[in-house]
Amino acid sequence: MHTYEVNLKWTGNTKGLLSSPVLPQNIEVSTPPDFPKGIQGIWSPEHLFIASINSCVMSTFLNIAENSKLHFISFECKSSCTVDLVEGAYVITEILLHPKVVIPYSQKPDRAKRIVEMSEKACLVSNTLKIPIRLEPEIIVEKSLIPIGESF
């Protein structure tokens, strides 16, 4: 069993400060600007929600890629969630992940794609959700002989 503590202190208007006793940095949060009194340029609960999914998928991918001996050059993922008004309440209705993995020419794109798909399915955060996640992976084969960046 693992426990993760995050604390929130309201700082005025629609802003607060997230902290954790085990982390050195605080994160300022606010209502998003799409809502009354929301503030632009500050992380919102919606941003943090999708960020938790995105970072969990990456962590899971790194683990599965290493265990599978998949060599890759880079991993990045654009993500978004859509919020809609449903029956008088705001809910997240769609989650989209667009991971992009660059692999060396010696690796198989289909195998890399399967590992990305396995990563989303094995991700602790996405497994906790009722909302389906739309995954649109992009696998790019690097033609150069010299790998760029770190790989497993």
mmCIF file with all atom_site columns, C-alpha atoms in Angstrom:
data_model
loop_
_atom_site.group_PDB
_atom_site.id
_atom_site.type_symbol
_atom_site.label_atom_id
_atom_site.label_alt_id
_atom_site.label_comp_id
_atom_site.label_asym_id
_atom_site.label_entity_id
_atom_site.label_seq_id
_atom_site.pdbx_PDB_ins_code
_atom_site.Cartn_x
_atom_site.Cartn_y
_atom_site.Cartn_z
_atom_site.occupancy
_atom_site.B_iso_or_equiv
_atom_site.pdbx_formal_charge
_atom_site.auth_seq_id
_atom_site.auth_comp_id
_atom_site.auth_asym_id
_atom_site.auth_atom_id
_atom_site.pdbx_PDB_model_num
ATOM 1   C CA . MET A 1 1   ? 0.000   0.000  0.000   1.00 0.00 ? 1   MET A CA 1
ATOM 2   C CA . HIS A 1 2   ? 1.211   3.507  -0.832  1.00 0.00 ? 2   HIS A CA 1
ATOM 3   C CA . THR A 1 3   ? -0.150  6.836  0.392   1.00 0.00 ? 3   THR A CA 1
ATOM 4   C CA . TYR A 1 4   ? 0.380   10.207 -1.280  1.00 0.00 ? 4   TYR A CA 1
ATOM 5   C CA . GLU A 1 5   ? -0.435  13.416 0.594   1.00 0.00 ? 5   GLU A CA 1
ATOM 6   C CA . VAL A 1 6   ? -1.345  16.691 -1.104  1.00 0.00 ? 6   VAL A CA 1
ATOM 7   C CA . ASN A 1 7   ? -2.513  19.716 0.856   1.00 0.00 ? 7   ASN A CA 1
ATOM 8   C CA . LEU A 1 8   ? -4.458  22.729 -0.367  1.00 0.00 ? 8   LEU A CA 1
ATOM 9   C CA . LYS A 1 9   ? -4.616  26.185 1.184   1.00 0.00 ? 9   LYS A CA 1
ATOM 10  C CA . TRP A 1 10  ? -7.047  28.777 -0.132  1.00 0.00 ? 10  TRP A CA 1
ATOM 11  C CA . THR A 1 11  ? -5.188  32.044 -0.856  1.00 0.00 ? 11  THR A CA 1
ATOM 12  C CA . GLY A 1 12  ? -8.098  34.293 -1.880  1.00 0.00 ? 12  GLY A CA 1
ATOM 13  C CA . ASN A 1 13  ? -10.658 34.724 -4.658  1.00 0.00 ? 13  ASN A CA 1
ATOM 14  C CA . THR A 1 14  ? -10.642 31.459 -6.619  1.00 0.00 ? 14  THR A CA 1
ATOM 15  C CA . LYS A 1 15  ? -6.977  30.604 -5.969  1.00 0.00 ? 15  LYS A CA 1
ATOM 16  C CA . GLY A 1 16  ? -5.270  28.074 -3.778  1.00 0.00 ? 16  GLY A CA 1
ATOM 17  C CA . LEU A 1 17  ? -1.820  26.618 -3.223  1.00 0.00 ? 17  LEU A CA 1
ATOM 18  C CA . LEU A 1 18  ? -1.150  22.887 -3.505  1.00 0.00 ? 18  LEU A CA 1
ATOM 19  C CA . SER A 1 19  ? 1.727   21.436 -1.524  1.00 0.00 ? 19  SER A CA 1
ATOM 20  C CA . SER A 1 20  ? 3.027   18.113 -0.339  1.00 0.00 ? 20  SER A CA 1
ATOM 21  C CA . PRO A 1 21  ? 5.238   17.434 2.659   1.00 0.00 ? 21  PRO A CA 1
ATOM 22  C CA . VAL A 1 22  ? 7.530   15.342 0.432   1.00 0.00 ? 22  VAL A CA 1
ATOM 23  C CA . LEU A 1 23  ? 7.845   17.749 -2.529  1.00 0.00 ? 23  LEU A CA 1
ATOM 24  C CA . PRO A 1 24  ? 9.850   20.988 -2.706  1.00 0.00 ? 24  PRO A CA 1
ATOM 25  C CA . GLN A 1 25  ? 7.586   22.944 -5.069  1.00 0.00 ? 25  GLN A CA 1
ATOM 26  C CA . ASN A 1 26  ? 4.095   24.313 -4.588  1.00 0.00 ? 26  ASN A CA 1
ATOM 27  C CA . ILE A 1 27  ? 1.545   24.608 -7.404  1.00 0.00 ? 27  ILE A CA 1
ATOM 28  C CA . GLU A 1 28  ? -0.854  27.528 -7.629  1.00 0.00 ? 28  GLU A CA 1
ATOM 29  C CA . VAL A 1 29  ? -4.339  26.440 -8.705  1.00 0.00 ? 29  VAL A CA 1
ATOM 30  C CA . SER A 1 30  ? -7.514  28.253 -9.616  1.00 0.00 ? 30  SER A CA 1
ATOM 31  C CA . THR A 1 31  ? -10.850 27.940 -11.249 1.00 0.00 ? 31  THR A CA 1
ATOM 32  C CA . PRO A 1 32  ? -10.261 27.898 -15.033 1.00 0.00 ? 32  PRO A CA 1
ATOM 33  C CA . PRO A 1 33  ? -11.010 31.112 -16.932 1.00 0.00 ? 33  PRO A CA 1
ATOM 34  C CA . ASP A 1 34  ? -13.988 29.441 -18.644 1.00 0.00 ? 34  ASP A CA 1
ATOM 35  C CA . PHE A 1 35  ? -15.935 29.667 -15.380 1.00 0.00 ? 35  PHE A CA 1
ATOM 36  C CA . PRO A 1 36  ? -17.021 32.695 -13.308 1.00 0.00 ? 36  PRO A CA 1
ATOM 37  C CA . LYS A 1 37  ? -14.091 34.347 -11.515 1.00 0.00 ? 37  LYS A CA 1
ATOM 38  C CA . GLY A 1 38  ? -11.683 31.902 -13.148 1.00 0.00 ? 38  GLY A CA 1
ATOM 39  C CA . ILE A 1 39  ? -8.113  33.040 -13.631 1.00 0.00 ? 39  ILE A CA 1
ATOM 40  C CA . GLN A 1 40  ? -6.081  32.584 -16.777 1.00 0.00 ? 40  GLN A CA 1
ATOM 41  C CA . GLY A 1 41  ? -2.506  31.337 -16.615 1.00 0.00 ? 41  GLY A CA 1
ATOM 42  C CA . ILE A 1 42  ? -2.908  29.197 -13.483 1.00 0.00 ? 42  ILE A CA 1
ATOM 43  C CA . TRP A 1 43  ? -3.236  25.425 -13.288 1.00 0.00 ? 43  TRP A CA 1
ATOM 44  C CA . SER A 1 44  ? -6.856  24.296 -12.871 1.00 0.00 ? 44  SER A CA 1
ATOM 45  C CA . PRO A 1 45  ? -8.311  21.058 -11.486 1.00 0.00 ? 45  PRO A CA 1
ATOM 46  C CA . GLU A 1 46  ? -9.019  20.060 -15.098 1.00 0.00 ? 46  GLU A CA 1
ATOM 47  C CA . HIS A 1 47  ? -5.363  20.568 -16.075 1.00 0.00 ? 47  HIS A CA 1
ATOM 48  C CA . LEU A 1 48  ? -4.171  18.592 -13.059 1.00 0.00 ? 48  LEU A CA 1
ATOM 49  C CA . PHE A 1 49  ? -6.666  15.808 -13.818 1.00 0.00 ? 49  PHE A CA 1
ATOM 50  C CA . ILE A 1 50  ? -5.457  15.278 -17.377 1.00 0.00 ? 50  ILE A CA 1
ATOM 51  C CA . ALA A 1 51  ? -1.831  15.770 -16.301 1.00 0.00 ? 51  ALA A CA 1
ATOM 52  C CA . SER A 1 52  ? -2.172  12.909 -13.814 1.00 0.00 ? 52  SER A CA 1
ATOM 53  C CA . ILE A 1 53  ? -3.405  10.580 -16.564 1.00 0.00 ? 53  ILE A CA 1
ATOM 54  C CA . ASN A 1 54  ? -0.722  11.735 -18.993 1.00 0.00 ? 54  ASN A CA 1
ATOM 55  C CA . SER A 1 55  ? 2.147   11.339 -16.532 1.00 0.00 ? 55  SER A CA 1
ATOM 56  C CA . CYS A 1 56  ? 0.880   7.938  -15.349 1.00 0.00 ? 56  CYS A CA 1
ATOM 57  C CA . VAL A 1 57  ? 0.718   6.635  -18.925 1.00 0.00 ? 57  VAL A CA 1
ATOM 58  C CA . MET A 1 58  ? 4.292   7.867  -19.480 1.00 0.00 ? 58  MET A CA 1
ATOM 59  C CA . SER A 1 59  ? 5.550   6.199  -16.282 1.00 0.00 ? 59  SER A CA 1
ATOM 60  C CA . THR A 1 60  ? 3.818   2.959  -17.217 1.00 0.00 ? 60  THR A CA 1
ATOM 61  C CA . PHE A 1 61  ? 5.202   3.151  -20.768 1.00 0.00 ? 61  PHE A CA 1
ATOM 62  C CA . LEU A 1 62  ? 8.749   3.612  -19.452 1.00 0.00 ? 62  LEU A CA 1
ATOM 63  C CA . ASN A 1 63  ? 8.367   0.554  -17.239 1.00 0.00 ? 63  ASN A CA 1
ATOM 64  C CA . ILE A 1 64  ? 6.826   -1.678 -19.917 1.00 0.00 ? 64  ILE A CA 1
ATOM 65  C CA . ALA A 1 65  ? 9.318   -0.485 -22.567 1.00 0.00 ? 65  ALA A CA 1
ATOM 66  C CA . GLU A 1 66  ? 12.224  -1.328 -20.278 1.00 0.00 ? 66  GLU A CA 1
ATOM 67  C CA . ASN A 1 67  ? 10.828  -4.751 -19.361 1.00 0.00 ? 67  ASN A CA 1
ATOM 68  C CA . SER A 1 68  ? 10.077  -5.450 -23.039 1.00 0.00 ? 68  SER A CA 1
ATOM 69  C CA . LYS A 1 69  ? 13.519  -4.257 -24.152 1.00 0.00 ? 69  LYS A CA 1
ATOM 70  C CA . LEU A 1 70  ? 11.933  -1.718 -26.492 1.00 0.00 ? 70  LEU A CA 1
ATOM 71  C CA . HIS A 1 71  ? 14.558  0.807  -27.512 1.00 0.00 ? 71  HIS A CA 1
ATOM 72  C CA . PHE A 1 72  ? 13.136  4.251  -28.180 1.00 0.00 ? 72  PHE A CA 1
ATOM 73  C CA . ILE A 1 73  ? 14.542  7.684  -28.804 1.00 0.00 ? 73  ILE A CA 1
ATOM 74  C CA . SER A 1 74  ? 11.802  9.863  -27.376 1.00 0.00 ? 74  SER A CA 1
ATOM 75  C CA . PHE A 1 75  ? 8.331   9.830  -25.849 1.00 0.00 ? 75  PHE A CA 1
ATOM 76  C CA . GLU A 1 76  ? 5.932   12.759 -25.637 1.00 0.00 ? 76  GLU A CA 1
ATOM 77  C CA . CYS A 1 77  ? 2.191   12.926 -25.252 1.00 0.00 ? 77  CYS A CA 1
ATOM 78  C CA . LYS A 1 78  ? -0.360  15.633 -25.912 1.00 0.00 ? 78  LYS A CA 1
ATOM 79  C CA . SER A 1 79  ? -3.511  15.189 -23.880 1.00 0.00 ? 79  SER A CA 1
ATOM 80  C CA . SER A 1 80  ? -6.862  16.866 -23.455 1.00 0.00 ? 80  SER A CA 1
ATOM 81  C CA . CYS A 1 81  ? -10.150 16.432 -21.709 1.00 0.00 ? 81  CYS A CA 1
ATOM 82  C CA . THR A 1 82  ? -13.510 17.866 -22.670 1.00 0.00 ? 82  THR A CA 1
ATOM 83  C CA . VAL A 1 83  ? -15.874 19.258 -20.042 1.00 0.00 ? 83  VAL A CA 1
ATOM 84  C CA . ASP A 1 84  ? -19.599 19.416 -20.876 1.00 0.00 ? 84  ASP A CA 1
ATOM 85  C CA . LEU A 1 85  ? -22.730 20.370 -18.991 1.00 0.00 ? 85  LEU A CA 1
ATOM 86  C CA . VAL A 1 86  ? -24.727 17.136 -18.582 1.00 0.00 ? 86  VAL A CA 1
ATOM 87  C CA . GLU A 1 87  ? -28.034 17.109 -16.709 1.00 0.00 ? 87  GLU A CA 1
ATOM 88  C CA . GLY A 1 88  ? -27.154 20.329 -14.901 1.00 0.00 ? 88  GLY A CA 1
ATOM 89  C CA . ALA A 1 89  ? -23.656 19.287 -13.787 1.00 0.00 ? 89  ALA A CA 1
ATOM 90  C CA . TYR A 1 90  ? -20.246 19.756 -15.389 1.00 0.00 ? 90  TYR A CA 1
ATOM 91  C CA . VAL A 1 91  ? -18.557 16.453 -16.172 1.00 0.00 ? 91  VAL A CA 1
ATOM 92  C CA . ILE A 1 92  ? -15.559 15.332 -18.164 1.00 0.00 ? 92  ILE A CA 1
ATOM 93  C CA . THR A 1 93  ? -16.997 13.578 -21.185 1.00 0.00 ? 93  THR A CA 1
ATOM 94  C CA . GLU A 1 94  ? -13.910 12.803 -23.231 1.00 0.00 ? 94  GLU A CA 1
ATOM 95  C CA . ILE A 1 95  ? -10.233 12.148 -22.651 1.00 0.00 ? 95  ILE A CA 1
ATOM 96  C CA . LEU A 1 96  ? -7.796  12.123 -25.564 1.00 0.00 ? 96  LEU A CA 1
ATOM 97  C CA . LEU A 1 97  ? -4.173  11.006 -25.405 1.00 0.00 ? 97  LEU A CA 1
ATOM 98  C CA . HIS A 1 98  ? -1.910  11.436 -28.412 1.00 0.00 ? 98  HIS A CA 1
ATOM 99  C CA . PRO A 1 99  ? 1.412   9.824  -27.487 1.00 0.00 ? 99  PRO A CA 1
ATOM 100 C CA . LYS A 1 100 ? 4.263   10.131 -29.972 1.00 0.00 ? 100 LYS A CA 1
ATOM 101 C CA . VAL A 1 101 ? 7.120   7.652  -29.712 1.00 0.00 ? 101 VAL A CA 1
ATOM 102 C CA . VAL A 1 102 ? 10.237  7.871  -31.846 1.00 0.00 ? 102 VAL A CA 1
ATOM 103 C CA . ILE A 1 103 ? 12.005  4.549  -32.250 1.00 0.00 ? 103 ILE A CA 1
ATOM 104 C CA . PRO A 1 104 ? 15.259  3.626  -33.993 1.00 0.00 ? 104 PRO A CA 1
ATOM 105 C CA . TYR A 1 105 ? 15.042  1.874  -37.352 1.00 0.00 ? 105 TYR A CA 1
ATOM 106 C CA . SER A 1 106 ? 15.963  -1.431 -35.664 1.00 0.00 ? 106 SER A CA 1
ATOM 107 C CA . GLN A 1 107 ? 12.654  -1.534 -33.743 1.00 0.00 ? 107 GLN A CA 1
ATOM 108 C CA . LYS A 1 108 ? 9.232   -2.580 -35.061 1.00 0.00 ? 108 LYS A CA 1
ATOM 109 C CA . PRO A 1 109 ? 6.533   0.144  -35.154 1.00 0.00 ? 109 PRO A CA 1
ATOM 110 C CA . ASP A 1 110 ? 3.695   -2.334 -34.488 1.00 0.00 ? 110 ASP A CA 1
ATOM 111 C CA . ARG A 1 111 ? 5.454   -3.574 -31.360 1.00 0.00 ? 111 ARG A CA 1
ATOM 112 C CA . ALA A 1 112 ? 6.004   -0.015 -30.118 1.00 0.00 ? 112 ALA A CA 1
ATOM 113 C CA . LYS A 1 113 ? 2.329   0.773  -30.738 1.00 0.00 ? 113 LYS A CA 1
ATOM 114 C CA . ARG A 1 114 ? 1.244   -2.317 -28.770 1.00 0.00 ? 114 ARG A CA 1
ATOM 115 C CA . ILE A 1 115 ? 3.456   -1.258 -25.865 1.00 0.00 ? 115 ILE A CA 1
ATOM 116 C CA . VAL A 1 116 ? 1.863   2.221  -25.881 1.00 0.00 ? 116 VAL A CA 1
ATOM 117 C CA . GLU A 1 117 ? -1.602  0.623  -25.869 1.00 0.00 ? 117 GLU A CA 1
ATOM 118 C CA . MET A 1 118 ? -0.582  -1.737 -23.039 1.00 0.00 ? 118 MET A CA 1
ATOM 119 C CA . SER A 1 119 ? 0.687   1.282  -21.101 1.00 0.00 ? 119 SER A CA 1
ATOM 120 C CA . GLU A 1 120 ? -2.662  3.043  -21.220 1.00 0.00 ? 120 GLU A CA 1
ATOM 121 C CA . LYS A 1 121 ? -4.486  -0.136 -20.195 1.00 0.00 ? 121 LYS A CA 1
ATOM 122 C CA . ALA A 1 122 ? -2.078  -0.786 -17.292 1.00 0.00 ? 122 ALA A CA 1
ATOM 123 C CA . CYS A 1 123 ? -1.987  2.822  -16.046 1.00 0.00 ? 123 CYS A CA 1
ATOM 124 C CA . LEU A 1 124 ? -3.204  3.070  -12.453 1.00 0.00 ? 124 LEU A CA 1
ATOM 125 C CA . VAL A 1 125 ? -4.922  6.426  -12.974 1.00 0.00 ? 125 VAL A CA 1
ATOM 126 C CA . SER A 1 126 ? -6.748  5.519  -16.195 1.00 0.00 ? 126 SER A CA 1
ATOM 127 C CA . ASN A 1 127 ? -7.830  2.202  -14.642 1.00 0.00 ? 127 ASN A CA 1
ATOM 128 C CA . THR A 1 128 ? -9.513  4.186  -11.863 1.00 0.00 ? 128 THR A CA 1
ATOM 129 C CA . LEU A 1 129 ? -11.708 6.148  -14.267 1.00 0.00 ? 129 LEU A CA 1
ATOM 130 C CA . LYS A 1 130 ? -15.147 5.350  -15.674 1.00 0.00 ? 130 LYS A CA 1
ATOM 131 C CA . ILE A 1 131 ? -14.558 7.617  -18.676 1.00 0.00 ? 131 ILE A CA 1
ATOM 132 C CA . PRO A 1 132 ? -13.189 5.861  -21.749 1.00 0.00 ? 132 PRO A CA 1
ATOM 133 C CA . ILE A 1 133 ? -9.852  7.149  -22.979 1.00 0.00 ? 133 ILE A CA 1
ATOM 134 C CA . ARG A 1 134 ? -9.319  7.665  -26.683 1.00 0.00 ? 134 ARG A CA 1
ATOM 135 C CA . LEU A 1 135 ? -5.737  6.757  -27.516 1.00 0.00 ? 135 LEU A CA 1
ATOM 136 C CA . GLU A 1 136 ? -4.238  7.943  -30.802 1.00 0.00 ? 136 GLU A CA 1
ATOM 137 C CA . PRO A 1 137 ? -0.600  6.780  -30.786 1.00 0.00 ? 137 PRO A CA 1
ATOM 138 C CA . GLU A 1 138 ? 1.914   7.933  -33.367 1.00 0.00 ? 138 GLU A CA 1
ATOM 139 C CA . ILE A 1 139 ? 5.048   5.874  -33.912 1.00 0.00 ? 139 ILE A CA 1
ATOM 140 C CA . ILE A 1 140 ? 7.888   7.477  -35.859 1.00 0.00 ? 140 ILE A CA 1
ATOM 141 C CA . VAL A 1 141 ? 10.861  5.485  -37.086 1.00 0.00 ? 141 VAL A CA 1
ATOM 142 C CA . GLU A 1 142 ? 14.122  7.427  -36.922 1.00 0.00 ? 142 GLU A CA 1
ATOM 143 C CA . LYS A 1 143 ? 16.214  6.668  -39.983 1.00 0.00 ? 143 LYS A CA 1
ATOM 144 C CA . SER A 1 144 ? 19.564  7.841  -38.596 1.00 0.00 ? 144 SER A CA 1
ATOM 145 C CA . LEU A 1 145 ? 22.071  5.300  -37.312 1.00 0.00 ? 145 LEU A CA 1
ATOM 146 C CA . ILE A 1 146 ? 22.876  7.255  -34.157 1.00 0.00 ? 146 ILE A CA 1
ATOM 147 C CA . PRO A 1 147 ? 20.125  7.285  -31.479 1.00 0.00 ? 147 PRO A CA 1
ATOM 148 C CA . ILE A 1 148 ? 19.296  10.723 -30.140 1.00 0.00 ? 148 ILE A CA 1
ATOM 149 C CA . GLY A 1 149 ? 18.645  11.099 -26.438 1.00 0.00 ? 149 GLY A CA 1
ATOM 150 C CA . GLU A 1 150 ? 18.129  8.418  -23.845 1.00 0.00 ? 150 GLU A CA 1
ATOM 151 C CA . SER A 1 151 ? 16.600  5.041  -24.604 1.00 0.00 ? 151 SER A CA 1
ATOM 152 C CA . PHE A 1 152 ? 16.123  1.775  -22.785 1.00 0.00 ? 152 PHE A CA 1
#
